[in-house]
Amino acid sequence: MIASLRLRAAVVSIVLLAVFLGAWHLATRSTGTAANMSPEYAKLMGMTATQGKSAMPGPLDVGAKLWEHLRRPFYDNGPNDKGLGIQLAFSLGRVMLGYLIAVAIAIPLGFLIGMSPLMSKALDPFIQILKPISPLAWMPLALYTIKDSSLSAIFVIFICSVWPMLINTAFGVASVRKEWINVARTLEVGNFRRAFTVILPAAAPTILTGMRISIGIAWLVIVAAEMLVGGTGIGYFVWNEWNNLSITNVIIAILLIGLVGMVLDQILARVSRLVTFPE
Amino acid sequence: MTSDKFISIEGIAKRYDGARSTTIFENLWLAMARGEFVCVIGHSGCGKTTVLNILAGLDVPSEGAVIVDGQAIEGPSLDRAVIFQSHALLPWRTVLGNVAYAVSSKWRKWDRAKVKAHALKYIELVGLGGSEHKRPSELSGGMKQRVGIARALSITPKIMLMDEPFSALDALTRGTLQDEVRRICVETGQTVFMITHDVDEAIYLADKIVLMTNGPGAVLAEIVENPLPKDRLRGDLHRHPLYYALRNHIIDFLVSRSKTFTAETPEHDPRKVAVVKIGRTEPIIVASKPAESDAPQALAR
């Protein structure tokens, strides 16, 4: 019955998509030529007034534009006209850099906090205050101190992805089963080897959960950060196309942001499955 | 059998400081000879596990010391293997991985092949040959505890410490594992300190059964020498003329005397715990001389 459940779910998904696209198409289609309009006035007004066409693009317009983008993802016609592939690559590059710096700091620091009740108590107030700050609130401070908009965006990604990883690593390390630690102790395993052979594998599923939350937040924040910073990236693209009043491009960008976010999440879900152990 | 004090627990105490500090036990003395199988029986909360953890080096006594083979215990050691009640296998490692982890911890310089061969030998010994690539989650409770036993044996410890190793198992599996442990310990002459709740388990396995009173303030009340022959068989236990006397004596203790012992026996000297030799009619209680721990074997036949 499992295969048939999947099949039925797929059918329902496709039907829902078709209904949505159909409704969208019907809502935005032309309602026929407006009568009694002087040709000159019609020229001024455009299709919206003359053919009853909605200003909102329909699914067919979006599809056609998407195809155009997919055929030429990497073109570069100057600062305001780059292919979607290039914009996505810029965003992904910033996310990866900020995220990797966060991993490099959060996991060792989380280990320290998790292993030492003293550090855990001492750092707790700082973490509690810093964690709920919206990453974009850091932006002016980052721009003022770093003085480089691109680096500021990376800093914002770093600061927003560091907390879930830090907290999950500390929690995972602190809650490693006492009996596993005791096994290592009775085998006279040194601290360093114990950290890598017992604590890390035991805490890995929790750490990966934190990393997965972080990548999701980082991808959410990059769009907003790039809208502020400008220049390149998918966030900038969305804002630029809004200024161009190209709703079609905005919709395409929204779709792509969702797809890339899903892929990032799935990659970490895969890794997470590798380190999870059944008990 | 030698009469040396291979393990000597010397006046240990464990206290927990709090608003009202509680003494789990104090002034606890016990000597064990090499190759002896000692079971400790007592009710929950009397501090049996704390004594075992102190022997393992996982816990530190508030007072006193434990001397093993002429050296005071300072922390855990590869000389003393622990079999945990909850088996404590590392779930992300296979059976082989769990045993090999212990082997490579003991012999750091061994190469991979040597570690594997050594680990496999002990996996075979506990009857798990062919399952070495399974993960703990794929094993039954009894098989998991076998891995725990293989892991403890693989480092060829001087002493094995077992904390109710079979209590989480069903009766059938428990019996089989008791047979295995008995066979291995008799073959290798292993010194064992074991904690149990199970009177029959203690009678089947132990050379000496230590009775512990209820805590807090628990004391070692008596050391009961097992009168059954060393080569006893599970099926013949109850035919031995002294079996019921022994069993009744232990059960009497657990049911009533464990509560009243301290009040009824004010002259109890924790340094000279009475050694009980089960006779055909009434158990005879004789005060032991301080260093006497070799008498039981002579009497057991």
Coordinates of C-alpha atoms in Angstrom, one line a residue:
Chain A
M1 CA 0.0 0.0 0.0
I2 CA 3.0 2.3 0.5
A3 CA 3.7 2.6 -3.3
S4 CA 0.1 3.2 -4.0
L5 CA -0.1 5.9 -1.3
R6 CA 2.8 7.7 -2.9
L7 CA 1.2 7.4 -6.3
R8 CA -2.1 8.8 -5.0
A9 CA -0.3 11.6 -3.3
A10 CA 1.5 12.4 -6.6
V11 CA -1.8 12.5 -8.5
V12 CA -3.3 14.8 -5.9
S13 CA -0.2 17.1 -6.1
I14 CA -0.5 17.3 -9.9
V15 CA -4.2 18.0 -9.7
L16 CA -3.7 20.8 -7.2
L17 CA -1.0 22.3 -9.4
A18 CA -3.2 22.1 -12.4
V19 CA -6.1 23.8 -10.6
F20 CA -3.8 26.5 -9.3
L21 CA -2.3 27.2 -12.8
G22 CA -5.8 27.1 -14.3
A23 CA -7.2 29.6 -11.8
W24 CA -4.2 31.8 -12.3
H25 CA -4.6 31.6 -16.1
L26 CA -8.3 32.4 -15.9
A27 CA -7.8 35.3 -13.5
T28 CA -5.2 37.0 -15.6
R29 CA -6.4 36.4 -19.2
S30 CA -7.6 39.1 -21.6
T31 CA -11.3 39.9 -21.5
G32 CA -11.6 41.1 -25.0
T33 CA -10.9 44.3 -26.9
A34 CA -12.4 47.5 -25.3
A35 CA -14.8 49.2 -27.7
N36 CA -14.9 52.9 -28.7
M37 CA -11.4 53.8 -27.9
S38 CA -9.4 56.0 -30.1
P39 CA -6.3 54.3 -31.5
E40 CA -4.0 57.0 -30.1
Y41 CA -5.5 56.7 -26.6
A42 CA -5.3 52.9 -26.9
K43 CA -1.6 53.2 -27.7
L44 CA -1.0 55.3 -24.5
M45 CA -3.0 52.9 -22.3
G46 CA -1.4 49.7 -23.4
M47 CA -2.9 46.2 -23.3
T48 CA -4.3 46.5 -19.8
A49 CA -6.9 48.9 -20.9
T50 CA -7.3 47.9 -24.5
Q51 CA -7.7 44.1 -24.2
G52 CA -8.8 43.8 -20.6
K53 CA -5.4 42.2 -19.9
S54 CA -4.5 42.0 -16.2
A55 CA -1.2 43.6 -15.2
M56 CA -0.4 40.4 -13.5
P57 CA 1.3 38.0 -15.8
G58 CA -0.3 34.7 -16.5
P59 CA 1.3 31.3 -16.2
L60 CA 2.0 31.2 -19.9
D61 CA 3.9 34.5 -19.7
V62 CA 5.9 33.3 -16.8
G63 CA 6.6 30.0 -18.5
A64 CA 7.8 31.7 -21.7
K65 CA 10.1 34.1 -19.7
L66 CA 11.4 31.2 -17.6
W67 CA 12.3 29.3 -20.7
E68 CA 14.2 32.4 -22.0
H69 CA 16.1 32.6 -18.7
L70 CA 16.9 28.9 -18.7
R71 CA 18.3 29.0 -22.2
R72 CA 20.7 31.8 -21.2
P73 CA 21.4 31.6 -17.5
F74 CA 24.9 33.1 -17.5
Y75 CA 24.7 36.1 -19.8
D76 CA 26.2 39.4 -18.5
N77 CA 25.0 42.7 -20.1
G78 CA 26.5 45.0 -17.4
P79 CA 25.6 45.6 -13.8
N80 CA 21.8 45.8 -14.2
D81 CA 21.3 42.9 -16.6
K82 CA 22.8 39.6 -15.6
G83 CA 21.6 36.0 -16.2
L84 CA 19.7 34.3 -13.3
G85 CA 22.5 31.7 -13.0
I86 CA 25.0 34.4 -12.3
Q87 CA 22.7 36.1 -9.7
L88 CA 22.0 32.7 -8.0
A89 CA 25.7 31.9 -8.0
F90 CA 26.5 35.2 -6.2
S91 CA 23.8 34.6 -3.6
L92 CA 24.9 31.0 -3.0
G93 CA 28.5 32.1 -2.8
R94 CA 27.7 34.6 0.0
V95 CA 25.5 32.1 1.8
M96 CA 28.2 29.4 1.7
L97 CA 31.0 31.7 2.9
G98 CA 29.0 33.1 5.8
Y99 CA 27.6 29.7 6.6
L100 CA 31.0 28.0 6.6
I101 CA 32.5 30.7 8.8
A102 CA 29.6 30.1 11.2
V103 CA 30.2 26.3 11.1
A104 CA 33.9 26.8 11.9
I105 CA 33.1 29.0 14.9
A106 CA 29.8 27.5 16.2
I107 CA 30.8 23.9 16.3
P108 CA 34.0 24.2 18.3
L109 CA 32.5 26.8 20.6
G110 CA 29.4 24.7 21.0
F111 CA 31.7 21.8 22.0
L112 CA 33.3 24.0 24.6
I113 CA 30.0 25.2 26.0
G114 CA 28.6 21.7 26.0
M115 CA 31.6 20.1 27.8
S116 CA 32.0 22.9 30.4
P117 CA 29.1 23.7 32.7
L118 CA 31.0 26.9 33.7
M119 CA 31.3 28.2 30.2
S120 CA 27.7 27.2 29.5
K121 CA 26.4 29.3 32.4
A122 CA 28.8 32.2 31.7
L123 CA 28.0 32.5 28.0
D124 CA 24.3 31.8 28.4
P125 CA 23.2 35.5 28.9
F126 CA 25.1 36.6 25.8
I127 CA 23.6 33.9 23.7
Q128 CA 20.1 34.6 25.0
I129 CA 20.4 38.3 24.1
L130 CA 22.2 38.0 20.8
K131 CA 20.0 35.1 19.4
P132 CA 16.7 37.0 19.0
I133 CA 18.2 40.0 17.2
S134 CA 17.0 40.2 13.6
P135 CA 20.1 39.6 11.4
L136 CA 19.2 42.7 9.4
A137 CA 19.5 44.9 12.4
W138 CA 23.2 44.2 12.3
M139 CA 23.4 45.6 8.8
P140 CA 24.1 49.3 9.6
L141 CA 26.7 48.3 12.1
A142 CA 28.3 45.9 9.7
L143 CA 28.4 48.5 6.9
Y144 CA 29.9 51.1 9.2
T145 CA 32.6 48.8 10.6
I146 CA 33.4 46.6 7.6
K147 CA 32.8 49.4 5.0
D148 CA 32.2 46.8 2.3
S149 CA 28.6 46.0 1.3
S150 CA 29.4 42.5 0.0
L151 CA 31.3 41.5 3.1
S152 CA 28.5 43.0 5.3
A153 CA 26.1 40.7 3.6
I154 CA 28.4 37.7 4.4
F155 CA 28.6 38.9 8.0
V156 CA 24.8 39.1 8.3
I157 CA 24.6 35.5 7.0
F158 CA 27.2 34.5 9.5
I159 CA 25.5 36.1 12.5
C160 CA 22.1 34.6 11.6
S161 CA 23.3 31.1 11.0
V162 CA 25.6 30.9 14.0
W163 CA 23.0 30.6 16.8
P164 CA 21.0 27.5 15.9
M165 CA 24.3 25.6 15.3
L166 CA 25.9 26.9 18.5
I167 CA 22.9 26.0 20.7
N168 CA 22.3 22.6 19.1
T169 CA 26.0 21.7 19.3
A170 CA 26.1 22.7 23.0
F171 CA 22.9 20.8 23.7
G172 CA 24.0 17.7 21.8
V173 CA 27.4 17.6 23.5
A174 CA 25.9 18.2 27.0
S175 CA 23.3 15.5 26.6
V176 CA 25.6 12.6 25.4
R177 CA 24.6 9.6 27.5
K178 CA 26.7 9.3 30.6
E179 CA 27.1 5.5 30.1
W180 CA 28.8 6.1 26.7
I181 CA 31.2 8.5 28.4
N182 CA 31.8 5.9 31.1
V183 CA 32.6 3.3 28.5
A184 CA 35.3 5.6 27.1
R185 CA 36.5 6.4 30.6
T186 CA 36.9 2.7 31.7
L187 CA 38.8 2.1 28.4
E188 CA 41.2 5.0 29.4
V189 CA 40.4 6.8 26.2
G190 CA 42.0 10.3 26.3
N191 CA 40.0 13.5 26.1
F192 CA 40.9 14.3 22.5
R193 CA 40.1 10.8 21.2
R194 CA 36.9 10.7 23.4
A195 CA 35.7 13.9 21.8
F196 CA 36.0 12.4 18.3
T197 CA 35.1 8.8 18.9
V198 CA 32.2 9.2 21.4
I199 CA 31.0 12.7 21.8
L200 CA 31.0 13.8 18.2
P201 CA 29.2 10.8 16.8
A202 CA 26.7 10.8 19.7
A203 CA 26.0 14.6 19.2
A204 CA 26.2 14.5 15.4
P205 CA 22.4 14.1 14.7
T206 CA 21.6 17.1 17.0
I207 CA 24.4 19.2 15.4
L208 CA 23.1 18.4 11.9
T209 CA 19.6 19.5 12.9
G210 CA 21.1 22.8 14.0
M211 CA 23.0 23.1 10.7
R212 CA 19.8 22.4 8.8
I213 CA 17.9 25.1 10.6
S214 CA 20.8 27.5 10.0
I215 CA 21.0 26.9 6.3
G216 CA 17.3 27.6 6.0
I217 CA 17.6 30.9 7.9
A218 CA 20.7 31.9 5.9
W219 CA 18.8 31.4 2.6
L220 CA 15.9 33.4 4.0
V221 CA 18.1 36.2 5.1
I222 CA 20.3 36.5 2.0
V223 CA 17.4 37.7 -0.1
A224 CA 16.6 40.5 2.3
A225 CA 20.3 41.4 2.8
E226 CA 20.9 41.6 -1.0
M227 CA 17.9 43.9 -1.4
L228 CA 19.6 46.3 1.0
V229 CA 23.1 45.8 -0.2
G230 CA 22.4 45.8 -3.9
G231 CA 24.8 45.1 -6.8
T232 CA 24.4 41.4 -7.4
G233 CA 22.5 38.3 -6.1
I234 CA 19.0 37.0 -6.4
G235 CA 17.7 39.4 -3.7
Y236 CA 19.0 42.3 -5.7
F237 CA 17.5 40.8 -8.9
V238 CA 14.1 40.8 -7.2
W239 CA 14.4 44.4 -6.2
N240 CA 15.8 45.5 -9.6
E241 CA 13.0 43.7 -11.5
W242 CA 10.4 45.4 -9.1
N243 CA 11.9 48.7 -10.1
N244 CA 11.6 47.6 -13.8
L245 CA 8.0 46.7 -13.0
S246 CA 8.7 43.2 -14.4
I247 CA 6.4 41.1 -12.3
T248 CA 7.1 38.1 -14.5
N249 CA 10.8 38.2 -13.5
V250 CA 9.8 38.7 -9.8
I251 CA 7.6 35.6 -9.9
I252 CA 10.4 33.6 -11.6
A253 CA 12.9 34.7 -8.9
I254 CA 10.4 33.7 -6.2
L255 CA 10.1 30.3 -7.7
L256 CA 13.9 29.9 -8.0
I257 CA 14.5 31.0 -4.4
G258 CA 12.1 28.4 -3.3
L259 CA 13.7 25.6 -5.4
V260 CA 17.2 26.5 -4.3
G261 CA 16.1 26.6 -0.6
M262 CA 14.6 23.2 -1.0
V263 CA 17.7 21.7 -2.5
L264 CA 19.9 23.2 0.3
D265 CA 17.6 21.7 2.9
Q266 CA 17.5 18.3 1.1
I267 CA 21.3 18.1 1.0
L268 CA 21.6 18.6 4.7
A269 CA 18.7 16.2 5.3
R270 CA 20.8 13.6 3.3
V271 CA 23.9 14.3 5.4
S272 CA 21.8 14.1 8.6
R273 CA 20.5 10.7 7.6
L274 CA 24.1 9.5 7.3
V275 CA 25.1 10.3 10.8
T276 CA 21.8 9.3 12.5
F277 CA 21.9 6.0 14.4
P278 CA 19.0 3.9 15.5
E279 CA 19.0 2.9 19.1
Chain B
M1 CA 43.8 -20.4 44.8
T2 CA 46.0 -17.9 46.6
S3 CA 45.0 -16.2 49.7
D4 CA 46.4 -12.8 48.8
K5 CA 44.2 -9.7 49.1
F6 CA 43.9 -9.1 45.4
I7 CA 41.3 -6.5 45.9
S8 CA 41.0 -4.7 49.2
I9 CA 38.3 -2.2 49.9
E10 CA 39.6 -0.2 52.9
G11 CA 37.2 1.8 54.9
I12 CA 35.4 3.6 52.1
A13 CA 32.5 5.9 52.6
K14 CA 30.2 7.8 50.3
R15 CA 28.4 10.9 51.4
Y16 CA 26.3 13.4 49.6
D17 CA 26.5 16.9 50.9
G18 CA 23.3 18.8 50.7
A19 CA 21.0 20.7 53.0
R20 CA 21.1 17.4 55.0
S21 CA 24.1 15.4 54.1
T22 CA 23.3 11.8 53.7
T23 CA 25.7 8.9 54.2
I24 CA 25.1 6.1 51.8
F25 CA 27.6 3.9 53.5
E26 CA 30.7 4.4 55.6
N27 CA 33.6 2.4 56.9
L28 CA 33.2 -0.4 54.4
W29 CA 35.8 -3.1 54.3
L30 CA 36.1 -6.1 52.0
A31 CA 38.9 -8.3 50.7
M32 CA 38.8 -10.5 47.6
A33 CA 41.2 -13.1 46.5
R34 CA 42.5 -13.5 42.9
G35 CA 40.2 -15.7 40.8
E36 CA 37.2 -15.3 43.2
F37 CA 33.7 -14.7 42.1
V38 CA 32.0 -12.4 44.6
C39 CA 28.3 -11.4 44.3
V40 CA 26.8 -8.5 46.3
I41 CA 23.2 -8.8 47.2
G42 CA 21.1 -6.1 48.7
H43 CA 18.0 -4.0 48.2
S44 CA 17.9 -1.0 45.8
G45 CA 19.4 2.1 47.2
C46 CA 21.9 0.5 49.6
G47 CA 24.8 1.7 47.6
K48 CA 25.8 -1.4 45.7
T49 CA 26.2 0.4 42.4
T50 CA 28.2 3.1 44.1
V51 CA 30.7 0.5 45.5
L52 CA 31.0 -0.9 42.0
N53 CA 31.5 2.5 40.5
I54 CA 34.2 3.2 43.1
L55 CA 35.9 -0.1 42.2
A56 CA 35.7 0.9 38.5
G57 CA 37.2 4.3 39.2
L58 CA 34.1 6.1 37.8
D59 CA 33.2 7.4 41.3
V60 CA 35.5 8.6 44.1
P61 CA 34.9 7.6 47.7
S62 CA 34.4 10.4 50.3
E63 CA 36.8 8.5 52.6
G64 CA 39.0 5.5 52.4
A65 CA 40.7 3.7 49.5
V66 CA 40.5 0.7 47.3
I67 CA 43.7 -1.2 46.6
V68 CA 43.9 -3.6 43.6
D69 CA 46.9 -5.7 43.1
G70 CA 49.0 -3.6 45.5
Q71 CA 48.0 -0.2 44.0
A72 CA 45.4 2.3 45.1
I73 CA 42.7 3.0 42.5
E74 CA 43.0 6.4 41.0
G75 CA 40.4 6.6 38.3
P76 CA 39.3 4.1 35.7
S77 CA 41.7 1.6 34.3
L78 CA 41.9 -1.0 31.5
D79 CA 42.7 -3.5 34.2
R80 CA 39.2 -3.3 35.4
A81 CA 36.5 -4.0 32.8
V82 CA 32.9 -3.0 33.5
I83 CA 29.8 -4.7 32.2
F84 CA 27.0 -2.2 32.4
Q85 CA 23.4 -3.0 33.3
S86 CA 22.2 -1.2 30.2
H87 CA 25.0 -2.8 28.0
A88 CA 26.1 0.7 27.0
L89 CA 27.1 -0.2 23.4
L90 CA 27.9 2.7 21.1
P91 CA 24.9 2.5 18.7
W92 CA 26.7 4.0 15.7
R93 CA 29.3 1.2 15.7
T94 CA 28.8 -2.4 14.7
V95 CA 29.3 -5.3 17.0
L96 CA 32.8 -5.6 15.7
G97 CA 33.3 -1.8 15.9
N98 CA 32.3 -1.8 19.6
V99 CA 34.7 -4.6 20.5
A100 CA 37.4 -3.3 18.3
Y101 CA 37.1 0.1 20.0
A102 CA 38.0 -1.5 23.3
V103 CA 40.8 -3.6 21.8
S104 CA 42.4 -0.6 20.1
S105 CA 42.1 1.4 23.3
K106 CA 44.1 -1.2 25.2
W107 CA 46.7 -1.9 22.5
R108 CA 47.1 1.5 20.8
K109 CA 49.9 0.3 18.5
W110 CA 48.2 -2.7 17.0
D111 CA 47.3 -2.4 13.3
R112 CA 43.8 -2.8 12.0
A113 CA 44.0 -6.5 11.1
K114 CA 45.4 -7.5 14.4
V115 CA 42.7 -5.5 16.3
K116 CA 40.0 -7.1 14.1
A117 CA 41.3 -10.7 14.6
H118 CA 41.5 -10.2 18.4
A119 CA 38.0 -8.7 18.5
L120 CA 36.6 -11.5 16.4
K121 CA 38.0 -14.1 18.7
Y122 CA 36.0 -12.7 21.6
I123 CA 32.9 -12.2 19.5
E124 CA 33.1 -15.9 18.7
L125 CA 33.7 -16.7 22.4
V126 CA 30.3 -15.2 23.4
G127 CA 28.6 -17.0 20.5
L128 CA 28.0 -14.0 18.2
G129 CA 30.1 -15.2 15.3
G130 CA 28.5 -14.1 12.0
S131 CA 26.7 -11.1 13.6
E132 CA 29.8 -9.0 13.8
H133 CA 28.6 -6.5 11.2
K134 CA 25.2 -5.9 12.8
R135 CA 24.5 -2.7 14.6
P136 CA 23.3 -2.8 18.3
S137 CA 19.8 -1.8 17.2
E138 CA 19.5 -5.0 15.1
L139 CA 20.3 -7.2 18.1
S140 CA 18.1 -8.6 20.9
G141 CA 18.7 -7.6 24.5
G142 CA 20.6 -10.8 25.2
M143 CA 22.8 -10.4 22.2
K144 CA 23.6 -6.8 23.1
Q145 CA 24.7 -7.9 26.6
R146 CA 26.8 -10.6 24.9
V147 CA 28.6 -7.8 23.0
G148 CA 29.1 -6.0 26.3
I149 CA 30.6 -9.2 27.8
A150 CA 32.8 -9.6 24.7
R151 CA 34.0 -6.0 24.9
A152 CA 34.8 -6.4 28.6
L153 CA 36.7 -9.7 28.1
S154 CA 38.5 -8.6 25.0
I155 CA 40.8 -6.3 27.0
T156 CA 41.8 -9.2 29.2
P157 CA 41.1 -7.4 32.4
K158 CA 42.4 -8.4 35.8
I159 CA 38.9 -7.9 37.3
M160 CA 35.5 -7.9 35.8
L161 CA 32.9 -5.6 37.4
M162 CA 29.3 -6.4 36.6
D163 CA 26.4 -4.2 37.6
E164 CA 23.3 -6.4 37.4
P165 CA 24.3 -7.4 33.9
F166 CA 21.3 -9.7 33.3
S167 CA 18.5 -7.9 35.1
A168 CA 17.0 -6.4 31.9
L169 CA 16.8 -9.8 30.2
D170 CA 14.0 -12.4 30.1
A171 CA 14.5 -15.5 32.2
L172 CA 15.5 -17.8 29.4
T173 CA 18.1 -15.5 28.0
R174 CA 19.4 -14.7 31.5
G175 CA 19.9 -18.4 32.2
T176 CA 21.9 -19.0 28.9
L177 CA 24.1 -15.9 29.6
Q178 CA 24.7 -17.0 33.2
D179 CA 25.9 -20.3 31.8
E180 CA 28.2 -18.6 29.4
V181 CA 29.6 -16.2 32.0
R182 CA 30.2 -19.1 34.4
R183 CA 32.0 -21.1 31.7
I184 CA 34.2 -18.3 30.6
C185 CA 35.0 -17.2 34.2
V186 CA 35.8 -20.8 35.3
E187 CA 38.0 -21.3 32.2
T188 CA 39.9 -18.1 32.5
G189 CA 40.1 -17.9 36.3
Q190 CA 38.7 -14.4 36.1
T191 CA 38.2 -12.3 39.3
V192 CA 34.7 -11.0 39.3
F193 CA 32.8 -8.6 41.4
M194 CA 29.1 -8.7 40.6
I195 CA 26.0 -6.9 41.8
T196 CA 22.7 -8.7 41.6
H197 CA 19.1 -8.8 42.9
D198 CA 18.7 -12.4 42.0
V199 CA 19.3 -14.9 44.8
D200 CA 19.6 -17.9 42.4
E201 CA 21.9 -16.1 40.1
A202 CA 24.2 -15.4 43.1
I203 CA 24.1 -19.1 44.2
Y204 CA 24.8 -20.3 40.7
L205 CA 27.7 -18.0 40.0
A206 CA 29.4 -16.9 43.2
D207 CA 32.1 -18.3 45.4
K208 CA 31.1 -15.8 48.1
I209 CA 27.9 -13.9 48.5
V210 CA 28.1 -10.6 50.3
L211 CA 24.9 -9.5 52.0
M212 CA 24.4 -5.7 52.3
T213 CA 21.9 -4.1 54.6
N214 CA 19.5 -1.4 53.6
G215 CA 20.7 2.2 53.1
P216 CA 21.3 4.9 54.1
G217 CA 24.1 3.9 56.4
A218 CA 24.3 0.5 54.7
V219 CA 26.9 -2.1 56.0
L220 CA 28.2 -5.4 54.8
A221 CA 26.4 -7.7 57.2
E222 CA 27.8 -11.1 56.3
I223 CA 29.9 -12.9 53.8
V224 CA 28.2 -16.2 52.9
E225 CA 30.4 -18.9 51.6
N226 CA 28.9 -20.9 48.8
P227 CA 29.0 -24.5 49.9
L228 CA 28.2 -25.8 46.4
P229 CA 31.0 -27.4 44.5
K230 CA 33.0 -25.3 42.0
D231 CA 31.9 -27.5 39.1
R232 CA 28.2 -27.1 39.9
L233 CA 25.6 -27.6 37.2
R234 CA 22.5 -25.5 36.9
G235 CA 20.3 -28.6 36.8
D236 CA 21.8 -30.2 39.9
L237 CA 21.9 -27.1 42.1
H238 CA 18.7 -27.9 44.0
R239 CA 19.8 -31.5 44.7
H240 CA 22.7 -30.3 46.8
P241 CA 22.0 -31.0 50.5
L242 CA 23.0 -27.5 51.5
Y243 CA 21.2 -25.6 48.6
Y244 CA 18.0 -24.8 50.5
A245 CA 19.8 -23.9 53.7
L246 CA 21.9 -21.4 51.7
R247 CA 18.9 -20.1 49.7
N248 CA 16.8 -19.7 52.8
H249 CA 19.5 -17.9 54.7
I250 CA 19.9 -15.3 51.9
I251 CA 16.2 -14.9 51.5
D252 CA 15.7 -14.5 55.3
F253 CA 18.3 -11.8 55.2
L254 CA 16.7 -10.0 52.3
V255 CA 13.2 -10.2 53.6
S256 CA 13.7 -9.2 57.3
R257 CA 17.3 -9.1 58.6
S258 CA 18.4 -6.5 56.0
K259 CA 16.2 -3.9 57.8
T260 CA 16.9 -4.9 61.4
F261 CA 20.5 -6.0 61.2
T262 CA 22.1 -2.8 62.3
A263 CA 19.9 -2.4 65.3
E264 CA 20.1 -6.1 66.3
T265 CA 23.8 -6.4 66.0
P266 CA 25.4 -3.5 67.8
E267 CA 28.7 -5.4 68.1
H268 CA 29.1 -5.6 64.3
D269 CA 32.6 -4.7 63.3
P270 CA 32.8 -3.5 59.7
R271 CA 36.5 -4.5 59.6
K272 CA 35.7 -8.1 60.5
V273 CA 32.6 -9.0 58.6
A274 CA 31.2 -12.3 59.9
V275 CA 31.8 -15.2 57.5
V276 CA 28.8 -17.5 57.3
K277 CA 29.3 -21.2 56.6
I278 CA 26.1 -22.9 55.7
G279 CA 25.8 -26.2 57.7
R280 CA 23.3 -29.0 57.2
T281 CA 20.9 -27.9 59.9
E282 CA 21.5 -24.4 61.1
P283 CA 23.9 -21.9 59.6
I284 CA 26.8 -21.3 61.9
I285 CA 28.1 -17.8 62.1
V286 CA 31.8 -17.5 62.9
A287 CA 33.7 -14.3 63.4
S288 CA 36.4 -14.1 60.7
K289 CA 39.9 -13.3 61.4
P290 CA 40.9 -10.1 59.6
A291 CA 42.9 -11.6 56.7
E292 CA 40.9 -14.8 56.3
S293 CA 39.6 -15.2 52.9
D294 CA 41.0 -18.6 51.9
A295 CA 38.9 -20.9 54.0
P296 CA 35.9 -21.2 51.7
Q297 CA 37.4 -23.3 49.0
A298 CA 38.4 -26.0 51.5
L299 CA 34.9 -26.1 52.9
A300 CA 33.2 -26.0 49.6
R301 CA 33.9 -29.6 48.8

